[in-house]
mmCIF file of C-alpha atoms and ligand atoms in Angstrom:
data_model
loop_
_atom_site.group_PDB
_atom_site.id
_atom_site.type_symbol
_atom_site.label_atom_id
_atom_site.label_comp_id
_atom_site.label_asym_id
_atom_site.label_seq_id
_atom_site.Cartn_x
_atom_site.Cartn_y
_atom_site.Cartn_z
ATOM 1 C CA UNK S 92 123.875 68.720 57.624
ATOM 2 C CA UNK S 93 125.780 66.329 59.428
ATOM 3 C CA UNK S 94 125.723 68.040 62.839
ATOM 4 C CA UNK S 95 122.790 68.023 64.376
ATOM 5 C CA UNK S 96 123.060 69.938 67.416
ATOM 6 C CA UNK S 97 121.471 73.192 67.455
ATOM 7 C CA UNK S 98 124.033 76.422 67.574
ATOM 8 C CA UNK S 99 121.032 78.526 68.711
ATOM 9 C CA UNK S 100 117.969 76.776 70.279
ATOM 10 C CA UNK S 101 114.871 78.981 70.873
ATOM 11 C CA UNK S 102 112.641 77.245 73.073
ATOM 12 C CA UNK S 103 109.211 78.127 74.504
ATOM 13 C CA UNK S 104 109.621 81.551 73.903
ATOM 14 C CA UNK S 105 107.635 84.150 75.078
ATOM 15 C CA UNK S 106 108.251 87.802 74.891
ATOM 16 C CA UNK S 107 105.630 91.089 75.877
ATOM 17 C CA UNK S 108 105.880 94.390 75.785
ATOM 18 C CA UNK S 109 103.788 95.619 78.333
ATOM 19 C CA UNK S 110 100.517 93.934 77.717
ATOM 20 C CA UNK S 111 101.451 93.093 74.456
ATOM 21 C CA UNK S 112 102.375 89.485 73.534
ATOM 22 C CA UNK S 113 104.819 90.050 70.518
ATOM 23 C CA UNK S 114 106.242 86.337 70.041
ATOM 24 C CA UNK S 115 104.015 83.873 71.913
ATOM 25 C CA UNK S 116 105.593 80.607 72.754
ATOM 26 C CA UNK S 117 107.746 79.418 69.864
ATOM 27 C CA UNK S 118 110.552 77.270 69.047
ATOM 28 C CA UNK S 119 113.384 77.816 66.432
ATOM 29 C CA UNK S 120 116.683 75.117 66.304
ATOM 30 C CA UNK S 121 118.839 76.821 63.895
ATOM 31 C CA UNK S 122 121.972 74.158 62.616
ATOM 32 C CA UNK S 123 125.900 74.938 61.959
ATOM 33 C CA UNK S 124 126.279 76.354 58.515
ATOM 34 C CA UNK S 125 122.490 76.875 57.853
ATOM 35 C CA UNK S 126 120.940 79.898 56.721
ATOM 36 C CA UNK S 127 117.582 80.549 57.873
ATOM 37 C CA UNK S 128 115.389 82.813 56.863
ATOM 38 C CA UNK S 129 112.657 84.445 59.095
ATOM 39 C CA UNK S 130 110.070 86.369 57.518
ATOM 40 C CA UNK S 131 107.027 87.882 58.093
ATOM 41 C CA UNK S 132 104.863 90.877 57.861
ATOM 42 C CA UNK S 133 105.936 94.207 59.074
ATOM 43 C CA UNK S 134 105.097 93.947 62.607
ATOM 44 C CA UNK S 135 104.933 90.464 62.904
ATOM 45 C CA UNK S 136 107.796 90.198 65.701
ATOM 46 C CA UNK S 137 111.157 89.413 63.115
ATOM 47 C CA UNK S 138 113.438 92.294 64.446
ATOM 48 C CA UNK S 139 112.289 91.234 68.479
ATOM 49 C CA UNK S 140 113.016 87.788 67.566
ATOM 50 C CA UNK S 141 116.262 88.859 66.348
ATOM 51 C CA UNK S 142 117.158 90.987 69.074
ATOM 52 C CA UNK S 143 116.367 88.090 71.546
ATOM 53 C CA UNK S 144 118.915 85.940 69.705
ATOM 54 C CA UNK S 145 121.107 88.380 69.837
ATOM 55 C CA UNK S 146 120.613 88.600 74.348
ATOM 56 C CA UNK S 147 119.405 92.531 73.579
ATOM 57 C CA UNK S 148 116.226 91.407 74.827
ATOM 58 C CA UNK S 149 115.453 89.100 77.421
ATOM 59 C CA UNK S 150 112.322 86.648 77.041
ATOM 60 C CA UNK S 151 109.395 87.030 79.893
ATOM 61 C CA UNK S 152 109.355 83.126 79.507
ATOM 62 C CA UNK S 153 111.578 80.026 78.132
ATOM 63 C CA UNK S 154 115.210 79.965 77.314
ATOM 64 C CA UNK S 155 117.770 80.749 74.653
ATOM 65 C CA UNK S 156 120.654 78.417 73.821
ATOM 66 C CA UNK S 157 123.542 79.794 71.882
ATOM 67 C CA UNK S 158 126.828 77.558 71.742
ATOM 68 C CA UNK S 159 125.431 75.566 74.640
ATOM 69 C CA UNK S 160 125.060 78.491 77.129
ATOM 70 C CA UNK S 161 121.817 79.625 77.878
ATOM 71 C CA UNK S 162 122.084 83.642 76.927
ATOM 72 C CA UNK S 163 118.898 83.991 79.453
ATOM 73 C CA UNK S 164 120.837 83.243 82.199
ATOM 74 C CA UNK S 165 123.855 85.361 81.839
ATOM 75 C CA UNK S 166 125.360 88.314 83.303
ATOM 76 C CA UNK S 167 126.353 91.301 81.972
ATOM 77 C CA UNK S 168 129.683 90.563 81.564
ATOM 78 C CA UNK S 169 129.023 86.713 80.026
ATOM 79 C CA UNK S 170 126.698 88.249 77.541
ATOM 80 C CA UNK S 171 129.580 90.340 76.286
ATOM 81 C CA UNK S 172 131.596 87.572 76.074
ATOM 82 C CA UNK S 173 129.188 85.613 74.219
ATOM 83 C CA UNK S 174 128.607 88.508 71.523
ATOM 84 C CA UNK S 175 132.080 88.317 70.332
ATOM 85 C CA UNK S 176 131.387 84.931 68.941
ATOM 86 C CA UNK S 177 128.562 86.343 66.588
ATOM 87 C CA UNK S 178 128.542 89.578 64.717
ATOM 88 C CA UNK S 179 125.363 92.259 63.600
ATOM 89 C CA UNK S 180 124.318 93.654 60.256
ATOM 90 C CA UNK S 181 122.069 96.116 60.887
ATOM 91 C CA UNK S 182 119.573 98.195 58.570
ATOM 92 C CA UNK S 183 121.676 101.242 58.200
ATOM 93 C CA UNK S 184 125.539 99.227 58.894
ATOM 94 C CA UNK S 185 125.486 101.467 61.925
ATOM 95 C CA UNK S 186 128.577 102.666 60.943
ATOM 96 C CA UNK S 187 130.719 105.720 62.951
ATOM 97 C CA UNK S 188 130.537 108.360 60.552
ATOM 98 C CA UNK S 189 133.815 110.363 61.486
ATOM 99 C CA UNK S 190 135.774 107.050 61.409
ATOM 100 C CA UNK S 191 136.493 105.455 57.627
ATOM 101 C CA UNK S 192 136.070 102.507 56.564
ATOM 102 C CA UNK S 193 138.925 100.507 58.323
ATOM 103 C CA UNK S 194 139.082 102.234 61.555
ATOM 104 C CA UNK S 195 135.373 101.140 61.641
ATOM 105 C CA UNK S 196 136.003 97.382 60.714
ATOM 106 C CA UNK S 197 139.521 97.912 62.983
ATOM 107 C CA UNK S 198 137.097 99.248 66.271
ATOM 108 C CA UNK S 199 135.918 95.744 67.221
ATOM 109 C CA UNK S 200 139.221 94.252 67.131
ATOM 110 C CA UNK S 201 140.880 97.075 68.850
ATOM 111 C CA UNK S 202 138.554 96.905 71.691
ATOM 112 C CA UNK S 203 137.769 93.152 72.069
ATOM 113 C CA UNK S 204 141.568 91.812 70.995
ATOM 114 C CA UNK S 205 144.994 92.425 71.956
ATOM 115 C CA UNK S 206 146.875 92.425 68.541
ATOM 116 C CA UNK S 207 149.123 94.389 67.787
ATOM 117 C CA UNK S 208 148.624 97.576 65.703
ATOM 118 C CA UNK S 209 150.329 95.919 62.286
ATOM 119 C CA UNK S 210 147.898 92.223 62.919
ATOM 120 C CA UNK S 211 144.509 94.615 62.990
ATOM 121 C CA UNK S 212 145.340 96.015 59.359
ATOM 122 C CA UNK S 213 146.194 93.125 58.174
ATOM 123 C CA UNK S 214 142.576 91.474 58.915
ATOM 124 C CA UNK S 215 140.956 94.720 58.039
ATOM 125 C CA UNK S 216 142.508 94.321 54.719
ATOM 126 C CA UNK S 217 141.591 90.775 54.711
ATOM 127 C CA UNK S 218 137.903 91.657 55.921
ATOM 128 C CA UNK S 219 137.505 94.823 53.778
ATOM 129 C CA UNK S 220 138.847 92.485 50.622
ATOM 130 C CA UNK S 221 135.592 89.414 51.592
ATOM 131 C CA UNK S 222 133.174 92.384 51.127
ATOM 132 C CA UNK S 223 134.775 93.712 47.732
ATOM 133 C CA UNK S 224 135.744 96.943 49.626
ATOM 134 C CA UNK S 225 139.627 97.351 49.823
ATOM 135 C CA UNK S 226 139.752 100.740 47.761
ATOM 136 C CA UNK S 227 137.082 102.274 50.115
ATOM 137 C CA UNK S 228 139.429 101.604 53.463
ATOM 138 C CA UNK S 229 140.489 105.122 53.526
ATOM 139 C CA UNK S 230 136.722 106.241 52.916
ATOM 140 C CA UNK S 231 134.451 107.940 55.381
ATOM 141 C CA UNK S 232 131.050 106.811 55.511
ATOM 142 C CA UNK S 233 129.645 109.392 54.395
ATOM 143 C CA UNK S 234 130.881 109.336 51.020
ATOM 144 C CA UNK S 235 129.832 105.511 50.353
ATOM 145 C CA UNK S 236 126.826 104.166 48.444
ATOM 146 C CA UNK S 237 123.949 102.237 50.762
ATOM 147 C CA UNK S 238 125.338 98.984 49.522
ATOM 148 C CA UNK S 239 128.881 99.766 49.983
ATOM 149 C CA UNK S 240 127.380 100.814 53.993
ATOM 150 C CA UNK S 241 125.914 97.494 54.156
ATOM 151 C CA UNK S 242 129.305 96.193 52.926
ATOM 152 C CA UNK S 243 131.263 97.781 55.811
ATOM 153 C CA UNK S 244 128.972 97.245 58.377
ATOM 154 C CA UNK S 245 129.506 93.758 57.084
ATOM 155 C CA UNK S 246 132.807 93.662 57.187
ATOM 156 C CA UNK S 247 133.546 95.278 60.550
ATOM 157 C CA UNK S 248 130.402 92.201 61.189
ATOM 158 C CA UNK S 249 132.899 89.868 60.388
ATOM 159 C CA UNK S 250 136.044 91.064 62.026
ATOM 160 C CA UNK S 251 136.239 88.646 64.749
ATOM 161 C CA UNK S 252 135.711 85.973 62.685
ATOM 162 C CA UNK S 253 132.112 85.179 64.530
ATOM 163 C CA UNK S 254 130.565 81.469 63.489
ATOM 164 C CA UNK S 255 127.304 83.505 63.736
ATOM 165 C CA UNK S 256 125.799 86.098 61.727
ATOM 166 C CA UNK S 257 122.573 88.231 61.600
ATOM 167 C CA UNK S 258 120.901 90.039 58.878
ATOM 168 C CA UNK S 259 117.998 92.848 60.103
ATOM 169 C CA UNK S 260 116.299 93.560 56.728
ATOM 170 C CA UNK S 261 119.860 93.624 55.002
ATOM 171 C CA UNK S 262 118.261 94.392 51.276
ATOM 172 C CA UNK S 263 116.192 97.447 52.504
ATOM 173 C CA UNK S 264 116.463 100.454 50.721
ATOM 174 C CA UNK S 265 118.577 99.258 48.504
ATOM 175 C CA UNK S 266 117.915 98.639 44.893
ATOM 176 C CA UNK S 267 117.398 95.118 43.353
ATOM 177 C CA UNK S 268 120.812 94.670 41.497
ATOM 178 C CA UNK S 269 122.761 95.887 44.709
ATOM 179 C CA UNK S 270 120.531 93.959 46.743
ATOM 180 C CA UNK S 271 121.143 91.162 44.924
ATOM 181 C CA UNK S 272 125.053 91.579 45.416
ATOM 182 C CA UNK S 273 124.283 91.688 49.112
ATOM 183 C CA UNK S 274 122.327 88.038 48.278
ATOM 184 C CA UNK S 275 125.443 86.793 46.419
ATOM 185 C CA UNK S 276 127.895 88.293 49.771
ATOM 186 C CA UNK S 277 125.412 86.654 52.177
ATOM 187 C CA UNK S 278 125.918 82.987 50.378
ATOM 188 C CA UNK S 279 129.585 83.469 49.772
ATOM 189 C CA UNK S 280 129.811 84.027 53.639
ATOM 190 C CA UNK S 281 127.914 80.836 54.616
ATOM 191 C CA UNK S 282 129.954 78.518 51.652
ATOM 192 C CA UNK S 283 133.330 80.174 52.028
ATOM 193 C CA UNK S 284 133.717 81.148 55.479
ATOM 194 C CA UNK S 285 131.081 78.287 57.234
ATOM 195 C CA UNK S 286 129.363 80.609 59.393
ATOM 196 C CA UNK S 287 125.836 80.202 59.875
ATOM 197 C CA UNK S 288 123.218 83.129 58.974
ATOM 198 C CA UNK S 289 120.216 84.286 60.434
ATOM 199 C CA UNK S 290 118.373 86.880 58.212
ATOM 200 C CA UNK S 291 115.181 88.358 58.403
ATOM 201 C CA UNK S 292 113.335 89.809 55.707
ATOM 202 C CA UNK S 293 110.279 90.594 53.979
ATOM 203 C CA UNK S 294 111.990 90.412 50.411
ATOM 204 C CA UNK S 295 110.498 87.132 48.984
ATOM 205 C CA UNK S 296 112.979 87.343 46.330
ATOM 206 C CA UNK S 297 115.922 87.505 48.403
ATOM 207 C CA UNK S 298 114.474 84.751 51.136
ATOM 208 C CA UNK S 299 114.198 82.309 48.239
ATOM 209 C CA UNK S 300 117.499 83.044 46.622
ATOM 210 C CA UNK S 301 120.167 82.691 50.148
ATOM 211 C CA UNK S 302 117.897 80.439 52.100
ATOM 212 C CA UNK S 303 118.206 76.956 53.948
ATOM 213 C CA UNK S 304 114.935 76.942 55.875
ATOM 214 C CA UNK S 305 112.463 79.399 56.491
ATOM 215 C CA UNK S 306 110.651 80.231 59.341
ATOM 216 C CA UNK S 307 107.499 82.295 58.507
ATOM 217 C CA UNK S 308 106.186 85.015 61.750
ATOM 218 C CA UNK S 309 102.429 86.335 61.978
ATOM 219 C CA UNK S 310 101.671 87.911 64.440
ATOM 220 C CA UNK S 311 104.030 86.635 66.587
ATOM 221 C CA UNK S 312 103.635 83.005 65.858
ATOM 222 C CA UNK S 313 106.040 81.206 63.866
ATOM 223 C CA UNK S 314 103.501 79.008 61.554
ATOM 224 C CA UNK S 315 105.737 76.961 59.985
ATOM 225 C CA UNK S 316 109.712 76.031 59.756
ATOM 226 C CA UNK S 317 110.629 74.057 56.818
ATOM 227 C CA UNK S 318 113.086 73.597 53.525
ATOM 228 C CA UNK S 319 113.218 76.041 51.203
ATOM 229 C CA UNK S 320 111.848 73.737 48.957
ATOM 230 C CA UNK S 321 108.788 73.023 50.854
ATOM 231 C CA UNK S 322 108.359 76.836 50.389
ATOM 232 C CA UNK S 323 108.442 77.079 46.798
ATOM 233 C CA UNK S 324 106.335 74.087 46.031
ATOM 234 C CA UNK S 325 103.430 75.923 48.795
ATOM 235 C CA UNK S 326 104.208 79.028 46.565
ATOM 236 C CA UNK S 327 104.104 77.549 43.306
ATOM 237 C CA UNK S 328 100.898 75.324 44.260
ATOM 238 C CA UNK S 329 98.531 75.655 41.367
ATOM 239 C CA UNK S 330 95.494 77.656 43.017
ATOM 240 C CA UNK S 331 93.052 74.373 41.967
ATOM 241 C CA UNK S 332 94.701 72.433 44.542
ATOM 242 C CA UNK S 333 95.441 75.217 47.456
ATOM 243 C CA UNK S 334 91.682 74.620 48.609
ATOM 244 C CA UNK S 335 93.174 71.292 50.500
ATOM 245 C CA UNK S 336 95.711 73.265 52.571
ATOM 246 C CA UNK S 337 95.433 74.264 56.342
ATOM 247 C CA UNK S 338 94.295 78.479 56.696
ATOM 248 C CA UNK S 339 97.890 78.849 58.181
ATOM 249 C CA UNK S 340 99.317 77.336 54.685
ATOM 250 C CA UNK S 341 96.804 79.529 53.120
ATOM 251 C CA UNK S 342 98.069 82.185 54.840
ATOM 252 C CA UNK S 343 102.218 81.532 54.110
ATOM 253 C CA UNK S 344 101.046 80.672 49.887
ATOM 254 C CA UNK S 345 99.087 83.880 49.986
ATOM 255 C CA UNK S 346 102.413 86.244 51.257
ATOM 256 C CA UNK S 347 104.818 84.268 49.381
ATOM 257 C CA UNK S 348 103.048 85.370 45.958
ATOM 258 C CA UNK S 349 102.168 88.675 47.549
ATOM 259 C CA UNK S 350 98.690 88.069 46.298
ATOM 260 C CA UNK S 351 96.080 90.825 47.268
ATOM 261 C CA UNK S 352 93.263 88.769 48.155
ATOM 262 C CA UNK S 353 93.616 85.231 50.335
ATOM 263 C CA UNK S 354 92.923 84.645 54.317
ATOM 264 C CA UNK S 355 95.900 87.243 55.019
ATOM 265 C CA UNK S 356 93.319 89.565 54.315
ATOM 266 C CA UNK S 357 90.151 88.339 55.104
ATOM 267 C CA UNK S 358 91.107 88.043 58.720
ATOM 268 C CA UNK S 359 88.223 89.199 61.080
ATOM 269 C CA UNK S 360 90.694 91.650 63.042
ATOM 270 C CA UNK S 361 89.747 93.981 60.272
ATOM 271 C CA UNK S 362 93.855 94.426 59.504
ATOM 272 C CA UNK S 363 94.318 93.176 55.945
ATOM 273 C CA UNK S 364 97.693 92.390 53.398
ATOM 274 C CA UNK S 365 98.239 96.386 53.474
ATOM 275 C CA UNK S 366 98.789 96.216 57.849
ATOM 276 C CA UNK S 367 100.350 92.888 57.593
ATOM 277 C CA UNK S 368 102.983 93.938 54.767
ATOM 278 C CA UNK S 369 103.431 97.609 55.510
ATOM 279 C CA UNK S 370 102.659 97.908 59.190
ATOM 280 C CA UNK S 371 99.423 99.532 60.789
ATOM 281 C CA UNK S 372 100.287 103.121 59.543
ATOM 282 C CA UNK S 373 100.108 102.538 55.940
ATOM 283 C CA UNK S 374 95.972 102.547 55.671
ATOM 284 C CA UNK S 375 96.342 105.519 54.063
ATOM 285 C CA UNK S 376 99.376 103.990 51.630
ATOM 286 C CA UNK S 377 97.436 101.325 50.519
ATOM 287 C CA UNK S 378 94.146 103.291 49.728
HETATM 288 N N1 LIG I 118 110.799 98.156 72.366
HETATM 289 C C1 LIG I 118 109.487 97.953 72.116
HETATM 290 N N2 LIG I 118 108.533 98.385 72.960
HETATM 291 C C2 LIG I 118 107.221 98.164 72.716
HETATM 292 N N3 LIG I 118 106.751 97.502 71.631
HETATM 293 C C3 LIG I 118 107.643 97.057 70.737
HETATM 294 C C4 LIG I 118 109.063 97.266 70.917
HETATM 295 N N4 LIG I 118 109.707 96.697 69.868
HETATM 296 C C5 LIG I 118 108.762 96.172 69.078
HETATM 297 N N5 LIG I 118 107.518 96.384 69.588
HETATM 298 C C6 LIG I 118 106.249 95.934 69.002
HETATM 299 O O1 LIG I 118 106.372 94.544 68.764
HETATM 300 C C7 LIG I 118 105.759 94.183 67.530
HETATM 301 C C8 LIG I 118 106.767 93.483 66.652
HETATM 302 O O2 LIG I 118 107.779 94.398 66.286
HETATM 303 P P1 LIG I 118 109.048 93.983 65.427
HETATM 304 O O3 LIG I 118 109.697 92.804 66.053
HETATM 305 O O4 LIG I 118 109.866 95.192 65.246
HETATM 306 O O5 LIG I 118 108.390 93.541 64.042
HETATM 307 P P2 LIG I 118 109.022 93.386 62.590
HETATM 308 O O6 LIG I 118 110.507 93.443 62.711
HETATM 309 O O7 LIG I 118 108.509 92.090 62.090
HETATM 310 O O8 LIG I 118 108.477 94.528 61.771
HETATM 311 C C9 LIG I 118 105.205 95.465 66.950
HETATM 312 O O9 LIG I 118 103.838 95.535 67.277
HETATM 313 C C10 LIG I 118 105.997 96.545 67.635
HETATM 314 O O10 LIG I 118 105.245 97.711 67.743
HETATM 315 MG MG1 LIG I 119 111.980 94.713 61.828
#
């Protein structure tokens, strides 16, 4: 990466919820044209960290650089400024069901632009044709597949051609050969278009396949941000030699192989793998 300036710079971050620390104090640089990767047990603060990112949550303490501006310290009317330069995936696509397919990708241009009627379809058609969606334009929601959702929501994402893109879970629910397509869309975005990605998941799979560097979240503390390849040599570390890493490596090797028994669940808080993957109301699931 030859520029080394931070697009979004996370520092000293601290967010609560009530008396609840969900992220305590972290840090997170994230580079032009780098996808990272944060992951992390359900619960363990990925969506808030998003959302913070994202200025749809404001930090109790630190700051949050985006393009140079510090989101915390913006108005109303900055923030909306600033959003146009990044666009959302969310879970569902969050998609208008009575609209189709282009008048959804067409909305953010319509209300943040002033092209003309005849510039809009063209860059729906140009956006609908990235995502490998221009017979669906006329489509309502409705009557799309979940990966051809997460394909619009993606598109109508990209419509105003943001340098900045986040991914909420954007493999969930679907199943593994159309969330591998969403894998393959998420790299062709980054390589074709230059934008740089911020995606959470809890899909090992699909975190080693698309990323850059990974961050991994427990708890609300960011253990560790390196490579990808740092990450696969801590997961493919032959169990003989995992004795001389640190209990927070321990902890990363042990949810990267999704192994049932390691220091993720041996913790004294009594919450083991089952709470950290699934969230604190699947006891029963995992009896
Ligand atoms: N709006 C909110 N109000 C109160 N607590 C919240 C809110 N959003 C998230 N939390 C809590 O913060 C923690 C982290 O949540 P979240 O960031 O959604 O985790 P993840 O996305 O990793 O599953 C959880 O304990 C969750 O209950
Ligand atoms: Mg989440």
């Amino acid at each position: 990466m030859a520029d080394r300036t931070p697009i979004i710079s996370c520092r000293n971050v601290t967010k609560r919820f009530g008396e609840q620390v969900v992220l305590h104090n972290f840090n997170l640089d994230i580079y032009p044209g780098e996808t990272m990767v944060i992951m992390g047990g359900s619960g363990s603060g990925k969506s808030t960290c998003l959302r913070l990112m994202i200025g749809s949550l404001r930090p109790e303490e630190g700051e949050i650089w985006m393009f140079g501006q510090n989101l915390t310290s913006l108005d109303e009317r900055e923030m909306n400024e600033a959003r146009k330069k990044f666009g959302i995936l969310f879970q569902s696509g969050a998609l208008f069901n009575s609209m189709t397919v282009a008048e959804n990708v067409a909305l953010p241009l319509e209300e943040h632009t002033d092209l003309d009627p005849e510039i809009i379809d063209i860059q729906v058609k140009i956006k609908l044709e990235l995502v490998g969606l221009r017979e669906a334009a006329e489509k309502l929601p409705g009557m799309l597949s979940g990966g051809m959702k997460k394909r619009a929501g993606l598109a109508r994402a990209l419509a105003l051609d943001p340098r900045i893109l986040f991914y909420d879970e954007p493999s969930a629910g679907l199943d593994p050969v159309t969330s591998a397509q969403i894998d393959q869309l998420i790299m062709n975005m980054s390589r074709h278009l230059g934008v740089t990605s911020i995606v959470v998941t809890h899909e090992m799979d699909s975190a080693f396949t698309i990323a850059d560097r990974m961050a991994m979240l427990d708890k609300g503390r960011i253990l560790k941000v390196e490579s990808r390849e740092w990450y696969e040599r801590l997961r493919d570390m032959p169990k003989d030699r995992a004795g001389d890493l640190t209990t927070d490596e321990q902890l990363i090797r042990q949810f990267l192989r999704g192994e049932a028994e390691g220091p993720f669940t041996n913790r004294k808080d009594g919450q083991g793998l089952a709470t950290a993957l699934f969230g604190s109301d699947s006891t029963t699931r995992a009896r």
